[in-house]
Short mmCIF file of C-alpha atoms and ligand atoms in Angstrom, two decimals:
data_model
loop_
_atom_site.label_atom_id
_atom_site.label_comp_id
_atom_site.label_asym_id
_atom_site.label_seq_id
_atom_site.Cartn_x
_atom_site.Cartn_y
_atom_site.Cartn_z
CA MET A 4 9.66 -24.06 31.49
CA GLY A 5 10.02 -27.61 29.80
CA SER A 6 10.79 -28.02 26.36
CA GLY A 7 8.98 -30.11 23.62
CA LEU A 8 5.50 -30.46 23.23
CA LEU A 9 3.87 -29.48 26.63
CA GLY A 10 0.10 -29.72 25.60
CA GLN A 11 -2.00 -29.77 22.81
CA ALA A 12 -5.67 -29.86 21.86
CA LEU A 13 -7.60 -30.76 18.76
CA HIS A 14 -11.29 -30.48 17.54
CA SER A 15 -11.88 -32.25 14.47
CA GLN A 16 -14.97 -30.83 12.25
CA VAL A 17 -15.21 -34.19 10.44
CA ASP A 18 -18.66 -34.88 11.94
CA MET A 19 -20.20 -31.39 11.04
CA HIS A 20 -18.96 -31.80 7.56
CA ALA A 21 -20.07 -35.38 7.07
CA ALA A 22 -23.64 -34.41 6.72
CA TYR A 23 -22.63 -32.37 3.46
CA GLY A 24 -20.29 -34.94 2.18
CA GLY A 25 -17.38 -32.54 2.25
CA VAL A 26 -16.06 -29.36 3.93
CA VAL A 27 -18.63 -26.41 3.92
CA PRO A 28 -16.13 -23.39 3.92
CA GLU A 29 -18.63 -21.01 5.82
CA LEU A 30 -19.36 -23.60 8.37
CA ALA A 31 -15.71 -24.33 8.96
CA SER A 32 -14.89 -20.75 9.75
CA ARG A 33 -17.86 -20.08 11.93
CA ASP A 34 -17.10 -23.26 14.10
CA HIS A 35 -13.33 -22.05 14.28
CA VAL A 36 -14.77 -18.90 15.98
CA VAL A 37 -16.67 -20.88 18.46
CA ARG A 38 -13.85 -23.43 19.16
CA LEU A 39 -10.52 -21.70 19.07
CA VAL A 40 -10.53 -19.78 22.52
CA PRO A 41 -11.63 -22.91 24.39
CA LEU A 42 -8.98 -24.96 22.65
CA ILE A 43 -6.23 -22.75 23.36
CA ARG A 44 -7.31 -22.62 27.22
CA GLN A 45 -7.42 -26.71 26.90
CA ALA A 46 -3.82 -26.72 25.54
CA LEU A 47 -2.54 -24.38 28.33
CA GLY A 48 -4.48 -26.30 31.01
CA GLN A 49 -2.78 -29.40 29.86
CA ALA A 50 0.72 -27.88 30.17
CA GLY A 51 -0.28 -26.09 33.53
CA LEU A 52 0.64 -22.56 31.85
CA GLU A 53 -1.18 -19.36 31.85
CA VAL A 54 -1.51 -17.35 28.71
CA GLY A 55 0.90 -14.94 30.23
CA ASP A 56 3.58 -17.53 30.22
CA LEU A 57 3.65 -17.57 26.43
CA ASP A 58 6.76 -16.33 24.86
CA ALA A 59 5.44 -16.32 21.09
CA LEU A 60 2.43 -17.36 19.21
CA ALA A 61 2.55 -19.11 15.95
CA TYR A 62 -0.42 -19.48 13.43
CA THR A 63 -1.39 -20.91 10.11
CA ALA A 64 -1.18 -18.14 7.72
CA GLY A 65 -1.90 -20.40 4.65
CA PRO A 66 -2.56 -22.14 2.21
CA GLY A 67 -6.16 -22.98 2.87
CA LEU A 68 -9.68 -21.80 3.14
CA ALA A 69 -9.49 -17.88 3.48
CA GLY A 70 -12.40 -17.88 6.27
CA ALA A 71 -10.71 -20.58 8.45
CA LEU A 72 -7.34 -18.99 8.06
CA LEU A 73 -8.75 -15.41 9.07
CA VAL A 74 -10.17 -16.72 12.18
CA GLY A 75 -6.70 -18.29 13.46
CA ALA A 76 -4.59 -15.71 12.04
CA SER A 77 -6.77 -12.67 14.02
CA VAL A 78 -6.88 -14.75 17.05
CA GLY A 79 -3.14 -15.23 16.80
CA ALA A 80 -2.10 -11.87 15.85
CA ALA A 81 -4.68 -10.25 18.33
CA LEU A 82 -3.46 -12.43 21.20
CA ALA A 83 0.26 -11.89 20.56
CA PHE A 84 -0.36 -8.10 20.43
CA ALA A 85 -2.28 -8.08 23.71
CA LEU A 86 0.54 -10.01 25.35
CA ASN A 87 3.27 -8.08 23.64
CA ILE A 88 5.02 -11.18 22.26
CA PRO A 89 6.08 -12.11 18.76
CA ALA A 90 3.48 -13.60 16.62
CA VAL A 91 4.79 -16.26 13.90
CA PRO A 92 2.89 -16.90 10.80
CA ILE A 93 3.53 -20.46 9.47
CA HIS A 94 2.99 -22.17 6.03
CA HIS A 95 0.77 -25.10 6.60
CA LEU A 96 3.09 -27.46 4.53
CA GLU A 97 5.99 -26.43 6.59
CA GLY A 98 4.33 -27.56 9.42
CA HIS A 99 3.70 -31.10 7.70
CA LEU A 100 7.42 -31.04 6.63
CA LEU A 101 8.84 -30.66 10.12
CA SER A 102 6.19 -32.66 11.92
CA PRO A 103 8.55 -35.97 11.96
CA LEU A 104 10.92 -33.88 14.18
CA LEU A 105 8.20 -33.95 16.85
CA SER A 106 8.78 -37.77 17.30
CA ALA A 107 11.13 -39.37 19.86
CA ARG A 108 12.89 -40.79 16.90
CA ALA A 109 13.65 -37.96 14.88
CA PRO A 110 15.48 -37.86 11.46
CA SER A 111 18.11 -35.33 10.76
CA PHE A 112 18.63 -33.18 7.92
CA PRO A 113 18.97 -33.76 4.90
CA TYR A 114 15.90 -35.73 4.32
CA VAL A 115 13.55 -36.61 1.59
CA ALA A 116 9.89 -35.69 2.54
CA LEU A 117 6.84 -37.33 0.91
CA LEU A 118 3.89 -34.86 1.56
CA VAL A 119 0.70 -36.55 0.96
CA SER A 120 -2.47 -34.67 1.93
CA GLY A 121 -5.86 -33.99 0.67
CA GLY A 122 -4.46 -30.95 -1.31
CA HIS A 123 -0.77 -32.09 -1.97
CA THR A 124 1.23 -34.85 -3.07
CA GLN A 125 4.99 -33.79 -3.31
CA LEU A 126 8.34 -35.11 -2.87
CA MET A 127 10.74 -32.66 -1.32
CA ARG A 128 14.48 -32.53 -0.39
CA VAL A 129 14.59 -31.00 3.20
CA ASP A 130 18.15 -29.36 4.08
CA GLY A 131 16.98 -27.46 6.93
CA LEU A 132 14.43 -24.98 8.20
CA GLY A 133 13.08 -23.15 5.14
CA ARG A 134 15.63 -25.01 2.85
CA TYR A 135 12.97 -26.98 0.86
CA THR A 136 13.80 -28.36 -2.88
CA LEU A 137 10.83 -29.65 -4.81
CA LEU A 138 11.70 -32.90 -6.47
CA GLY A 139 8.33 -33.84 -7.92
CA GLU A 140 4.53 -33.29 -7.51
CA THR A 141 1.16 -34.33 -8.63
CA LEU A 142 0.06 -32.97 -12.15
CA ASP A 143 -3.53 -33.41 -11.04
CA ASP A 144 -5.36 -34.90 -7.92
CA ALA A 145 -3.55 -35.25 -4.76
CA ALA A 146 -3.29 -38.55 -3.32
CA GLY A 147 -5.56 -37.68 -0.53
CA GLU A 148 -8.22 -36.28 -2.79
CA ALA A 149 -7.88 -39.55 -4.97
CA PHE A 150 -8.79 -41.54 -1.85
CA ASP A 151 -11.72 -39.11 -1.03
CA LYS A 152 -13.20 -39.10 -4.51
CA THR A 153 -12.94 -42.89 -4.82
CA ALA A 154 -14.58 -43.42 -1.53
CA LYS A 155 -17.43 -41.09 -2.81
CA LEU A 156 -17.78 -43.47 -5.83
CA LEU A 157 -17.82 -46.45 -3.49
CA GLU A 158 -20.41 -44.62 -1.29
CA LEU A 159 -18.29 -44.77 1.69
CA GLY A 160 -19.16 -41.36 3.13
CA TYR A 161 -16.88 -38.59 4.36
CA PRO A 162 -14.03 -38.54 5.02
CA GLY A 163 -13.18 -40.88 2.44
CA GLY A 164 -9.55 -41.89 3.10
CA PRO A 165 -9.59 -43.62 6.38
CA ALA A 166 -13.08 -45.13 5.25
CA LEU A 167 -11.70 -46.64 2.11
CA SER A 168 -8.42 -47.85 3.76
CA ARG A 169 -10.60 -49.75 6.31
CA LEU A 170 -12.64 -51.29 3.64
CA ALA A 171 -9.46 -52.11 1.57
CA ASP A 172 -8.02 -53.94 4.49
CA THR A 173 -10.78 -56.63 4.30
CA GLY A 174 -10.40 -56.84 0.50
CA THR A 175 -7.98 -58.44 -2.06
CA ALA A 176 -5.94 -56.42 -4.56
CA GLY A 177 -5.39 -57.93 -7.92
CA ARG A 178 -9.12 -59.24 -8.87
CA PHE A 179 -9.97 -55.77 -10.39
CA LYS A 180 -6.96 -54.30 -12.35
CA LEU A 181 -6.21 -50.62 -12.13
CA PRO A 182 -3.31 -48.77 -13.61
CA ARG A 183 -0.18 -47.45 -11.73
CA PRO A 184 -0.18 -43.98 -13.39
CA MET A 185 3.37 -42.67 -14.23
CA ILE A 186 5.12 -45.50 -12.26
CA GLY A 187 7.66 -45.77 -15.04
CA SER A 188 7.69 -42.00 -16.00
CA GLY A 189 11.31 -41.63 -15.37
CA ASP A 190 10.67 -38.46 -13.12
CA LEU A 191 9.40 -37.87 -9.67
CA ASP A 192 5.78 -36.41 -10.60
CA PHE A 193 2.54 -38.14 -9.87
CA SER A 194 -0.96 -38.34 -11.51
CA PHE A 195 -3.96 -39.81 -9.64
CA ALA A 196 -6.74 -38.53 -11.62
CA GLY A 197 -7.06 -41.26 -14.05
CA LEU A 198 -6.90 -43.86 -11.37
CA LYS A 199 -10.32 -42.46 -10.00
CA THR A 200 -11.71 -42.44 -13.61
CA ALA A 201 -10.74 -46.06 -13.86
CA VAL A 202 -12.58 -46.93 -10.64
CA LEU A 203 -15.72 -44.88 -12.03
CA THR A 204 -15.62 -47.34 -15.13
CA ARG A 205 -15.80 -50.22 -13.10
CA VAL A 206 -18.52 -49.02 -10.68
CA ARG A 207 -20.73 -47.56 -13.35
CA GLY A 208 -23.45 -49.84 -14.65
CA HIS A 209 -22.33 -52.72 -12.24
CA ALA A 210 -24.18 -53.57 -9.04
CA LEU A 211 -21.15 -54.15 -6.95
CA GLY A 212 -21.66 -56.30 -3.79
CA GLU A 213 -19.88 -55.59 -0.39
CA ALA A 214 -17.10 -58.11 -1.45
CA ASP A 215 -16.65 -56.57 -4.72
CA LYS A 216 -16.33 -53.14 -3.24
CA ALA A 217 -13.68 -54.28 -0.74
CA ASP A 218 -11.66 -56.08 -3.51
CA LEU A 219 -11.88 -52.68 -5.67
CA ALA A 220 -10.95 -50.68 -2.76
CA ALA A 221 -7.96 -53.03 -1.87
CA GLU A 222 -6.77 -52.83 -5.58
CA PHE A 223 -6.99 -48.93 -5.62
CA GLN A 224 -5.34 -48.58 -2.31
CA GLN A 225 -2.42 -51.20 -3.78
CA ALA A 226 -2.28 -48.94 -6.95
CA VAL A 227 -1.62 -45.51 -5.01
CA VAL A 228 0.86 -47.31 -2.57
CA ASP A 229 2.70 -48.97 -5.35
CA VAL A 230 3.15 -45.58 -7.00
CA LEU A 231 4.06 -43.59 -3.89
CA VAL A 232 6.78 -46.38 -2.83
CA ALA A 233 8.37 -46.56 -6.19
CA LYS A 234 8.69 -42.73 -6.66
CA CYS A 235 10.01 -42.65 -2.76
CA VAL A 236 12.53 -44.90 -3.67
CA SER A 237 13.73 -43.08 -6.70
CA ALA A 238 13.59 -39.94 -4.85
CA VAL A 239 15.84 -41.22 -2.00
CA ARG A 240 18.34 -42.64 -4.66
CA ALA A 241 18.35 -39.46 -6.64
CA SER A 242 18.96 -37.22 -3.77
CA ASP A 243 21.62 -39.02 -2.11
CA THR A 244 20.06 -39.08 1.45
CA ARG A 245 19.41 -42.00 3.43
CA SER A 246 16.32 -40.79 5.29
CA LEU A 247 12.76 -40.55 4.10
CA VAL A 248 10.09 -39.02 5.95
CA VAL A 249 6.16 -39.19 5.39
CA ALA A 250 3.96 -36.45 6.32
CA GLY A 251 0.46 -35.38 5.57
CA GLY A 252 -2.97 -37.23 6.16
CA VAL A 253 -2.38 -40.08 3.65
CA GLY A 254 0.70 -40.89 5.84
CA ALA A 255 -1.53 -42.24 8.47
CA ASN A 256 -2.30 -45.05 5.73
CA ARG A 257 -1.22 -48.37 7.42
CA HIS A 258 -0.64 -50.15 4.37
CA LEU A 259 1.53 -47.24 2.93
CA ARG A 260 3.37 -47.21 6.19
CA ARG A 261 3.99 -51.10 6.06
CA SER A 262 5.06 -50.98 2.50
CA LEU A 263 7.69 -48.32 3.07
CA VAL A 264 9.15 -49.86 6.00
CA ASP A 265 9.59 -53.01 4.08
CA VAL A 266 11.34 -51.40 1.15
CA ALA A 267 13.33 -49.28 3.19
CA ALA A 268 14.81 -52.46 5.00
CA ARG A 269 15.40 -53.89 1.63
CA GLN A 270 17.17 -50.63 0.11
CA CYS A 271 18.82 -49.66 3.30
CA PHE A 272 17.57 -46.37 4.10
CA GLU A 273 15.56 -45.26 7.12
CA VAL A 274 11.95 -44.29 7.00
CA PHE A 275 10.42 -42.01 9.66
CA PHE A 276 6.80 -41.37 10.40
CA PRO A 277 5.26 -38.90 12.59
CA GLU A 278 2.73 -40.33 15.09
CA PRO A 279 -0.71 -40.84 13.26
CA GLU A 280 -2.03 -37.79 15.38
CA PHE A 281 0.75 -35.69 13.87
CA CYS A 282 0.04 -36.96 10.38
CA THR A 283 -3.41 -35.17 9.87
CA ASP A 284 -3.70 -31.50 10.57
CA ASN A 285 -2.80 -30.49 14.08
CA GLY A 286 -1.74 -27.41 16.02
CA ALA A 287 1.24 -29.20 17.46
CA MET A 288 3.17 -29.04 14.08
CA ILE A 289 2.48 -25.49 13.66
CA ALA A 290 3.63 -24.61 17.05
CA PHE A 291 6.81 -26.57 16.49
CA ALA A 292 7.48 -25.03 13.08
CA GLY A 293 6.98 -21.55 14.88
CA ALA A 294 9.36 -22.48 17.67
CA CYS A 295 12.12 -23.37 14.87
CA ARG A 296 11.48 -20.10 13.09
CA LEU A 297 11.68 -18.25 16.44
CA ALA A 298 14.88 -19.86 17.37
CA GLN A 299 16.34 -18.52 14.13
CA GLY A 300 14.91 -15.33 14.72
CA ARG A 301 12.82 -15.65 11.65
CA TYR A 302 9.48 -14.23 13.19
CA VAL A 303 7.22 -11.18 12.61
CA ALA A 304 7.85 -8.71 15.46
CA ASN A 305 4.35 -7.80 16.53
CA ALA A 306 4.66 -4.06 16.80
CA ASN A 307 1.10 -3.55 15.37
CA LEU A 308 -1.80 -5.50 14.78
CA GLU A 309 -1.32 -6.36 10.91
CA PHE A 310 -1.38 -9.64 9.72
CA ALA A 311 -2.10 -11.35 6.30
CA VAL A 312 -3.51 -14.80 5.12
CA HIS A 313 -2.42 -16.43 1.91
CA PRO A 314 -5.14 -18.86 0.77
CA ARG A 315 -2.77 -19.82 -2.11
CA TRP A 316 0.64 -19.82 -1.03
CA ASP A 317 3.74 -21.73 -2.76
CA LEU A 318 6.13 -22.88 -0.19
CA HIS A 319 9.08 -21.59 -2.10
CA ALA A 320 7.68 -18.01 -2.39
CA MET A 321 7.79 -17.74 1.57
CA THR A 322 9.10 -14.23 2.18
CA ILE A 323 8.71 -14.76 6.02
O1 KG4 B 413 -3.10 -33.50 5.83
P1 KG4 B 413 -4.41 -33.63 5.97
O2 KG4 B 413 -5.08 -33.90 7.43
O3 KG4 B 413 -5.19 -32.43 5.67
C1 KG4 B 413 -4.98 -31.68 4.44
O4 KG4 B 413 -4.08 -30.61 4.68
O5 KG4 B 413 -5.28 -32.02 3.28
O6 KG4 B 413 -4.92 -34.80 4.98
C2 KG4 B 413 -6.04 -35.11 4.83
C3 KG4 B 413 -6.22 -36.16 3.77
C4 KG4 B 413 -7.78 -36.51 3.33
O7 KG4 B 413 -7.88 -36.70 1.89
C5 KG4 B 413 -7.87 -37.97 3.76
O8 KG4 B 413 -8.76 -38.63 3.20
C6 KG4 B 413 -6.59 -38.40 3.84
O9 KG4 B 413 -5.67 -37.42 4.18
N1 KG4 B 413 -6.39 -39.57 4.80
C7 KG4 B 413 -6.13 -40.96 4.53
C8 KG4 B 413 -5.94 -41.70 5.66
N2 KG4 B 413 -6.25 -40.70 6.71
C9 KG4 B 413 -6.27 -39.63 6.17
N3 KG4 B 413 -5.97 -41.37 3.27
C10 KG4 B 413 -5.56 -42.87 3.18
N4 KG4 B 413 -5.60 -43.52 4.41
C11 KG4 B 413 -6.00 -43.09 5.52
N5 KG4 B 413 -5.68 -43.93 6.54
ZN1 ZN B 414 -2.52 -30.81 6.11
#
């Protein structure tokens, strides 16, 4: 059998949730039930494999919505049990942290990882599989959450991040002035809740035209990018590595990518991004983390059908 990514399939539930302006947990898990087996067939078909060719099966065990996790975990554990192969429960954030290693140009350990998703904003030092040191994190909203909430204020619909960033690319930063929260705090923590409130005070009571909205979006994006870039530079310096990797949905943001490439060239470190399709949630990164854990013998032998999901799960508290 070949090595590397042989096949992958993804179904986005964005259209289903868009009507409600956000994720509806019960709809999410019910749709998982419908989609999962056809997606597994599709990925296997792409790879030219049968289900019996699988050596192991990785699934996301947490953190996240309990219902959605349960669907993936029960299908994963049941299939592994039926095939008598190991089942490998994976931490969602570990999938993101290792996702840059899926690229042709991959970093080597150690590296600093900026993890920017809808639920997390963290800077980590990654020394190897399972060797993660938290350098700093958000004290309130995650960067993606700030994008989503601000997009809602600007009536851009769901999902907000990509829509806000598209609008920002048509506007000019600097006309509206927004703060750069904690940029000079001297540590590697973040805070994005105040930024969203600052946008709210500019939106409330004002009839903003399309051009105003675009300029406000551009300033918001610039503020988030300025803070993320400044903290990344400090983290790389403080951790004595020359590599930065960016993971998580906000890592798909083009302005953030350009800014980090520029600063890395000036400061002589290297920056690595997963392909945009591996920045947002995907199965390939979970399969990859599973393959790494399997190679190290760190899997759960599948002697029975027991499995557990962890809706709240600290990466550092991983016991598997
Ligand atoms: O990692 P991810 O797909 O899911 C979570 O685990 O949260 O990240 C989703 C987050 C959302 O908040 C979304 O708005 C944001 O990533 N996002 C973006 C962009 N694409 C996705 N934020 C800013 N610019 C983008 N281009
Ligand atoms: Zn994610």
